[in-house]
PDB file of C-alpha atoms in Angstrom:
ATOM      1  CA  UNK C  27      28.314 -28.694  24.937  1.00 38.00           C
ATOM      2  CA  UNK C  28      24.808 -28.372  23.554  1.00 47.00           C
ATOM      3  CA  UNK C  29      25.522 -29.581  20.031  1.00 47.00           C
ATOM      4  CA  UNK C  30      28.277 -32.137  19.348  1.00 45.00           C
ATOM      5  CA  UNK C  31      29.106 -30.493  16.002  1.00 47.00           C
ATOM      6  CA  UNK C  32      29.527 -27.126  17.698  1.00 47.00           C
ATOM      7  CA  UNK C  33      26.662 -25.515  15.785  1.00 49.00           C
ATOM      8  CA  UNK C  34      24.764 -22.699  17.400  1.00 49.00           C
ATOM      9  CA  UNK C  35      21.001 -22.224  17.242  1.00 56.00           C
ATOM     10  CA  UNK C  36      21.229 -18.561  18.225  1.00 56.00           C
ATOM     11  CA  UNK C  37      23.718 -15.736  18.322  1.00 58.00           C
ATOM     12  CA  UNK C  38      23.529 -14.728  14.667  1.00 58.00           C
ATOM     13  CA  UNK C  39      25.710 -11.729  13.782  1.00 60.00           C
ATOM     14  CA  UNK C  40      24.855  -9.446  10.856  1.00 60.00           C
ATOM     15  CA  UNK C  41      27.296  -7.189   9.036  1.00 65.00           C
ATOM     16  CA  UNK C  42      26.359  -3.678   7.956  1.00 70.00           C
ATOM     17  CA  UNK C  43      27.913  -3.736   4.471  1.00 70.00           C
ATOM     18  CA  UNK C  44      25.410  -6.421   3.426  1.00 71.00           C
ATOM     19  CA  UNK C  45      22.610  -7.173   5.868  1.00 69.00           C
ATOM     20  CA  UNK C  46      21.761 -10.392   4.003  1.00 69.00           C
ATOM     21  CA  UNK C  47      24.986 -11.913   5.344  1.00 67.00           C
ATOM     22  CA  UNK C  48      24.750 -13.637   8.702  1.00 64.00           C
ATOM     23  CA  UNK C  49      27.618 -15.142  10.643  1.00 64.00           C
ATOM     24  CA  UNK C  50      27.093 -18.296  12.662  1.00 64.00           C
ATOM     25  CA  UNK C  51      29.374 -20.994  13.902  1.00 63.00           C
ATOM     26  CA  UNK C  52      28.475 -24.069  11.887  1.00 59.00           C
ATOM     27  CA  UNK C  53      31.099 -26.779  11.982  1.00 59.00           C
ATOM     28  CA  UNK C  54      29.918 -28.288   8.717  1.00 53.00           C
ATOM     29  CA  UNK C  55      30.339 -25.116   6.590  1.00 58.00           C
ATOM     30  CA  UNK C  56      33.719 -23.495   7.168  1.00 64.00           C
ATOM     31  CA  UNK C  57      35.920 -20.820   5.641  1.00 73.00           C
ATOM     32  CA  UNK C  58      39.406 -20.146   6.905  1.00 74.00           C
ATOM     33  CA  UNK C  59      39.152 -16.469   5.895  1.00 81.00           C
ATOM     34  CA  UNK C  60      36.095 -15.314   7.869  1.00 80.00           C
ATOM     35  CA  UNK C  61      38.282 -12.777   9.699  1.00 84.00           C
ATOM     36  CA  UNK C  62      38.459 -10.812   6.458  1.00 89.00           C
ATOM     37  CA  UNK C  63      34.792  -9.874   6.900  1.00 87.00           C
ATOM     38  CA  UNK C  64      35.774  -7.533   9.746  1.00 87.00           C
ATOM     39  CA  UNK C  65      38.253  -5.823   7.413  1.00 90.00           C
ATOM     40  CA  UNK C  66      35.550  -5.590   4.744  1.00 90.00           C
ATOM     41  CA  UNK C  67      33.269  -3.933   7.300  1.00 89.00           C
ATOM     42  CA  UNK C  68      36.017  -1.407   8.097  1.00 91.00           C
ATOM     43  CA  UNK C  69      36.670  -0.855   4.399  1.00 92.00           C
ATOM     44  CA  UNK C  70      33.003  -0.121   3.846  1.00 90.00           C
ATOM     45  CA  UNK C  71      32.880   2.287   6.793  1.00 90.00           C
ATOM     46  CA  UNK C  72      35.926   4.186   5.516  1.00 93.00           C
ATOM     47  CA  UNK C  73      34.998   3.893   1.841  1.00 92.00           C
ATOM     48  CA  UNK C  74      38.563   3.102   0.770  1.00 93.00           C
ATOM     49  CA  UNK C  75      37.837   0.554  -1.979  1.00 92.00           C
ATOM     50  CA  UNK C  76      35.024   2.650  -3.419  1.00 91.00           C
ATOM     51  CA  UNK C  77      37.277   5.721  -3.427  1.00 93.00           C
ATOM     52  CA  UNK C  78      40.100   3.792  -5.118  1.00 92.00           C
ATOM     53  CA  UNK C  79      37.692   2.260  -7.631  1.00 88.00           C
ATOM     54  CA  UNK C  80      36.369   5.705  -8.488  1.00 88.00           C
ATOM     55  CA  UNK C  81      39.890   6.977  -9.068  1.00 90.00           C
ATOM     56  CA  UNK C  82      41.028   4.104 -11.300  1.00 87.00           C
ATOM     57  CA  UNK C  83      39.884   3.836 -14.900  1.00 79.00           C
ATOM     58  CA  UNK C  84      38.128   0.694 -16.078  1.00 74.00           C
ATOM     59  CA  UNK C  85      39.363   0.065 -19.635  1.00 74.00           C
ATOM     60  CA  UNK C  86      37.136  -2.949 -20.194  1.00 71.00           C
ATOM     61  CA  UNK C  87      34.504  -2.594 -22.893  1.00 71.00           C
ATOM     62  CA  UNK C  88      31.369  -4.564 -23.636  1.00 68.00           C
ATOM     63  CA  UNK C  89      28.700  -6.017 -21.408  1.00 67.00           C
ATOM     64  CA  UNK C  90      30.344  -9.306 -20.497  1.00 61.00           C
ATOM     65  CA  UNK C  91      32.024  -7.914 -17.386  1.00 65.00           C
ATOM     66  CA  UNK C  92      30.769 -10.030 -14.522  1.00 72.00           C
ATOM     67  CA  UNK C  93      32.396  -8.120 -11.666  1.00 78.00           C
ATOM     68  CA  UNK C  94      32.729  -4.409 -11.065  1.00 82.00           C
ATOM     69  CA  UNK C  95      36.203  -2.908 -10.856  1.00 85.00           C
ATOM     70  CA  UNK C  96      35.732  -2.261  -7.131  1.00 89.00           C
ATOM     71  CA  UNK C  97      34.943  -5.953  -6.575  1.00 88.00           C
ATOM     72  CA  UNK C  98      38.029  -7.046  -8.496  1.00 88.00           C
ATOM     73  CA  UNK C  99      40.128  -4.578  -6.511  1.00 90.00           C
ATOM     74  CA  UNK C 100      38.702  -5.920  -3.253  1.00 91.00           C
ATOM     75  CA  UNK C 101      39.383  -9.521  -4.264  1.00 90.00           C
ATOM     76  CA  UNK C 102      42.980  -8.693  -5.083  1.00 88.00           C
ATOM     77  CA  UNK C 103      43.624  -6.589  -1.973  1.00 90.00           C
ATOM     78  CA  UNK C 104      41.849  -8.816   0.518  1.00 91.00           C
ATOM     79  CA  UNK C 105      43.504 -11.906  -0.944  1.00 90.00           C
ATOM     80  CA  UNK C 106      46.887 -10.339  -0.286  1.00 90.00           C
ATOM     81  CA  UNK C 107      45.740  -9.231   3.167  1.00 90.00           C
ATOM     82  CA  UNK C 108      44.936 -12.885   3.905  1.00 89.00           C
ATOM     83  CA  UNK C 109      48.416 -13.948   2.793  1.00 90.00           C
ATOM     84  CA  UNK C 110      47.683 -15.173  -0.719  1.00 87.00           C
ATOM     85  CA  UNK C 111      50.576 -13.816  -2.716  1.00 80.00           C
ATOM     86  CA  UNK C 112      49.305 -13.739  -6.273  1.00 77.00           C
ATOM     87  CA  UNK C 113      46.477 -14.399  -8.672  1.00 77.00           C
ATOM     88  CA  UNK C 114      47.217 -18.150  -8.733  1.00 81.00           C
ATOM     89  CA  UNK C 115      45.069 -18.535  -5.607  1.00 85.00           C
ATOM     90  CA  UNK C 116      42.071 -16.839  -7.238  1.00 84.00           C
ATOM     91  CA  UNK C 117      40.692 -20.103  -8.620  1.00 86.00           C
ATOM     92  CA  UNK C 118      40.243 -21.549  -5.137  1.00 85.00           C
ATOM     93  CA  UNK C 119      39.288 -18.267  -3.498  1.00 87.00           C
ATOM     94  CA  UNK C 120      36.552 -17.511  -6.033  1.00 88.00           C
ATOM     95  CA  UNK C 121      34.455 -20.257  -4.398  1.00 87.00           C
ATOM     96  CA  UNK C 122      35.303 -19.328  -0.803  1.00 87.00           C
ATOM     97  CA  UNK C 123      32.176 -18.019   0.985  1.00 85.00           C
ATOM     98  CA  UNK C 124      34.022 -15.184   2.747  1.00 87.00           C
ATOM     99  CA  UNK C 125      35.723 -13.964  -0.425  1.00 89.00           C
ATOM    100  CA  UNK C 126      32.466 -14.061  -2.376  1.00 89.00           C
ATOM    101  CA  UNK C 127      30.838 -11.715   0.161  1.00 86.00           C
ATOM    102  CA  UNK C 128      33.903  -9.478   0.269  1.00 89.00           C
ATOM    103  CA  UNK C 129      33.781  -9.009  -3.511  1.00 88.00           C
ATOM    104  CA  UNK C 130      30.030  -8.412  -3.346  1.00 86.00           C
ATOM    105  CA  UNK C 131      27.652  -7.921  -6.264  1.00 84.00           C
ATOM    106  CA  UNK C 132      27.091 -11.048  -8.353  1.00 83.00           C
ATOM    107  CA  UNK C 133      29.881 -12.864  -6.506  1.00 85.00           C
ATOM    108  CA  UNK C 134      27.802 -13.101  -3.313  1.00 83.00           C
ATOM    109  CA  UNK C 135      25.354 -15.473  -4.976  1.00 84.00           C
ATOM    110  CA  UNK C 136      27.742 -17.090  -7.473  1.00 86.00           C
ATOM    111  CA  UNK C 137      31.509 -16.959  -7.546  1.00 88.00           C
ATOM    112  CA  UNK C 138      34.183 -14.296  -7.287  1.00 89.00           C
ATOM    113  CA  UNK C 139      36.522 -13.552 -10.191  1.00 86.00           C
ATOM    114  CA  UNK C 140      38.637 -16.232 -11.810  1.00 85.00           C
ATOM    115  CA  UNK C 141      42.369 -15.709 -12.448  1.00 85.00           C
ATOM    116  CA  UNK C 142      41.675 -14.717 -16.053  1.00 81.00           C
ATOM    117  CA  UNK C 143      39.011 -12.182 -15.003  1.00 80.00           C
ATOM    118  CA  UNK C 144      41.387 -10.573 -12.534  1.00 78.00           C
ATOM    119  CA  UNK C 145      44.168 -10.555 -15.128  1.00 70.00           C
ATOM    120  CA  UNK C 146      42.057  -8.613 -17.618  1.00 60.00           C
ATOM    121  CA  UNK C 147      42.090  -5.487 -15.487  1.00 57.00           C
TER     122      UNK C 147
END
């Protein structure tokens, strides 16, 4: 083994839905839901979340909305896909690196939606 922590100096993988995102094995920074990124890639290729978001009406008003409706929909759907049953897990998941990239937008550099933000939709 080259590195005792299991970290790799090469072999970076980039995803098409957001080319800024790179995947590397780094034992010190871990998410248990990295497999969801492959589903997000498929979702982007098929355009399912964008199509659903375009069909649904966003009743929120004002400029305080931090996340787009499509991002909130993705967070809800992908959370359930990962086995999280309800919005109670949103507080922990909003800081998860994989979920932040799945939601996209401002979440990629900050945090995904909180339980109260998801509940407002």
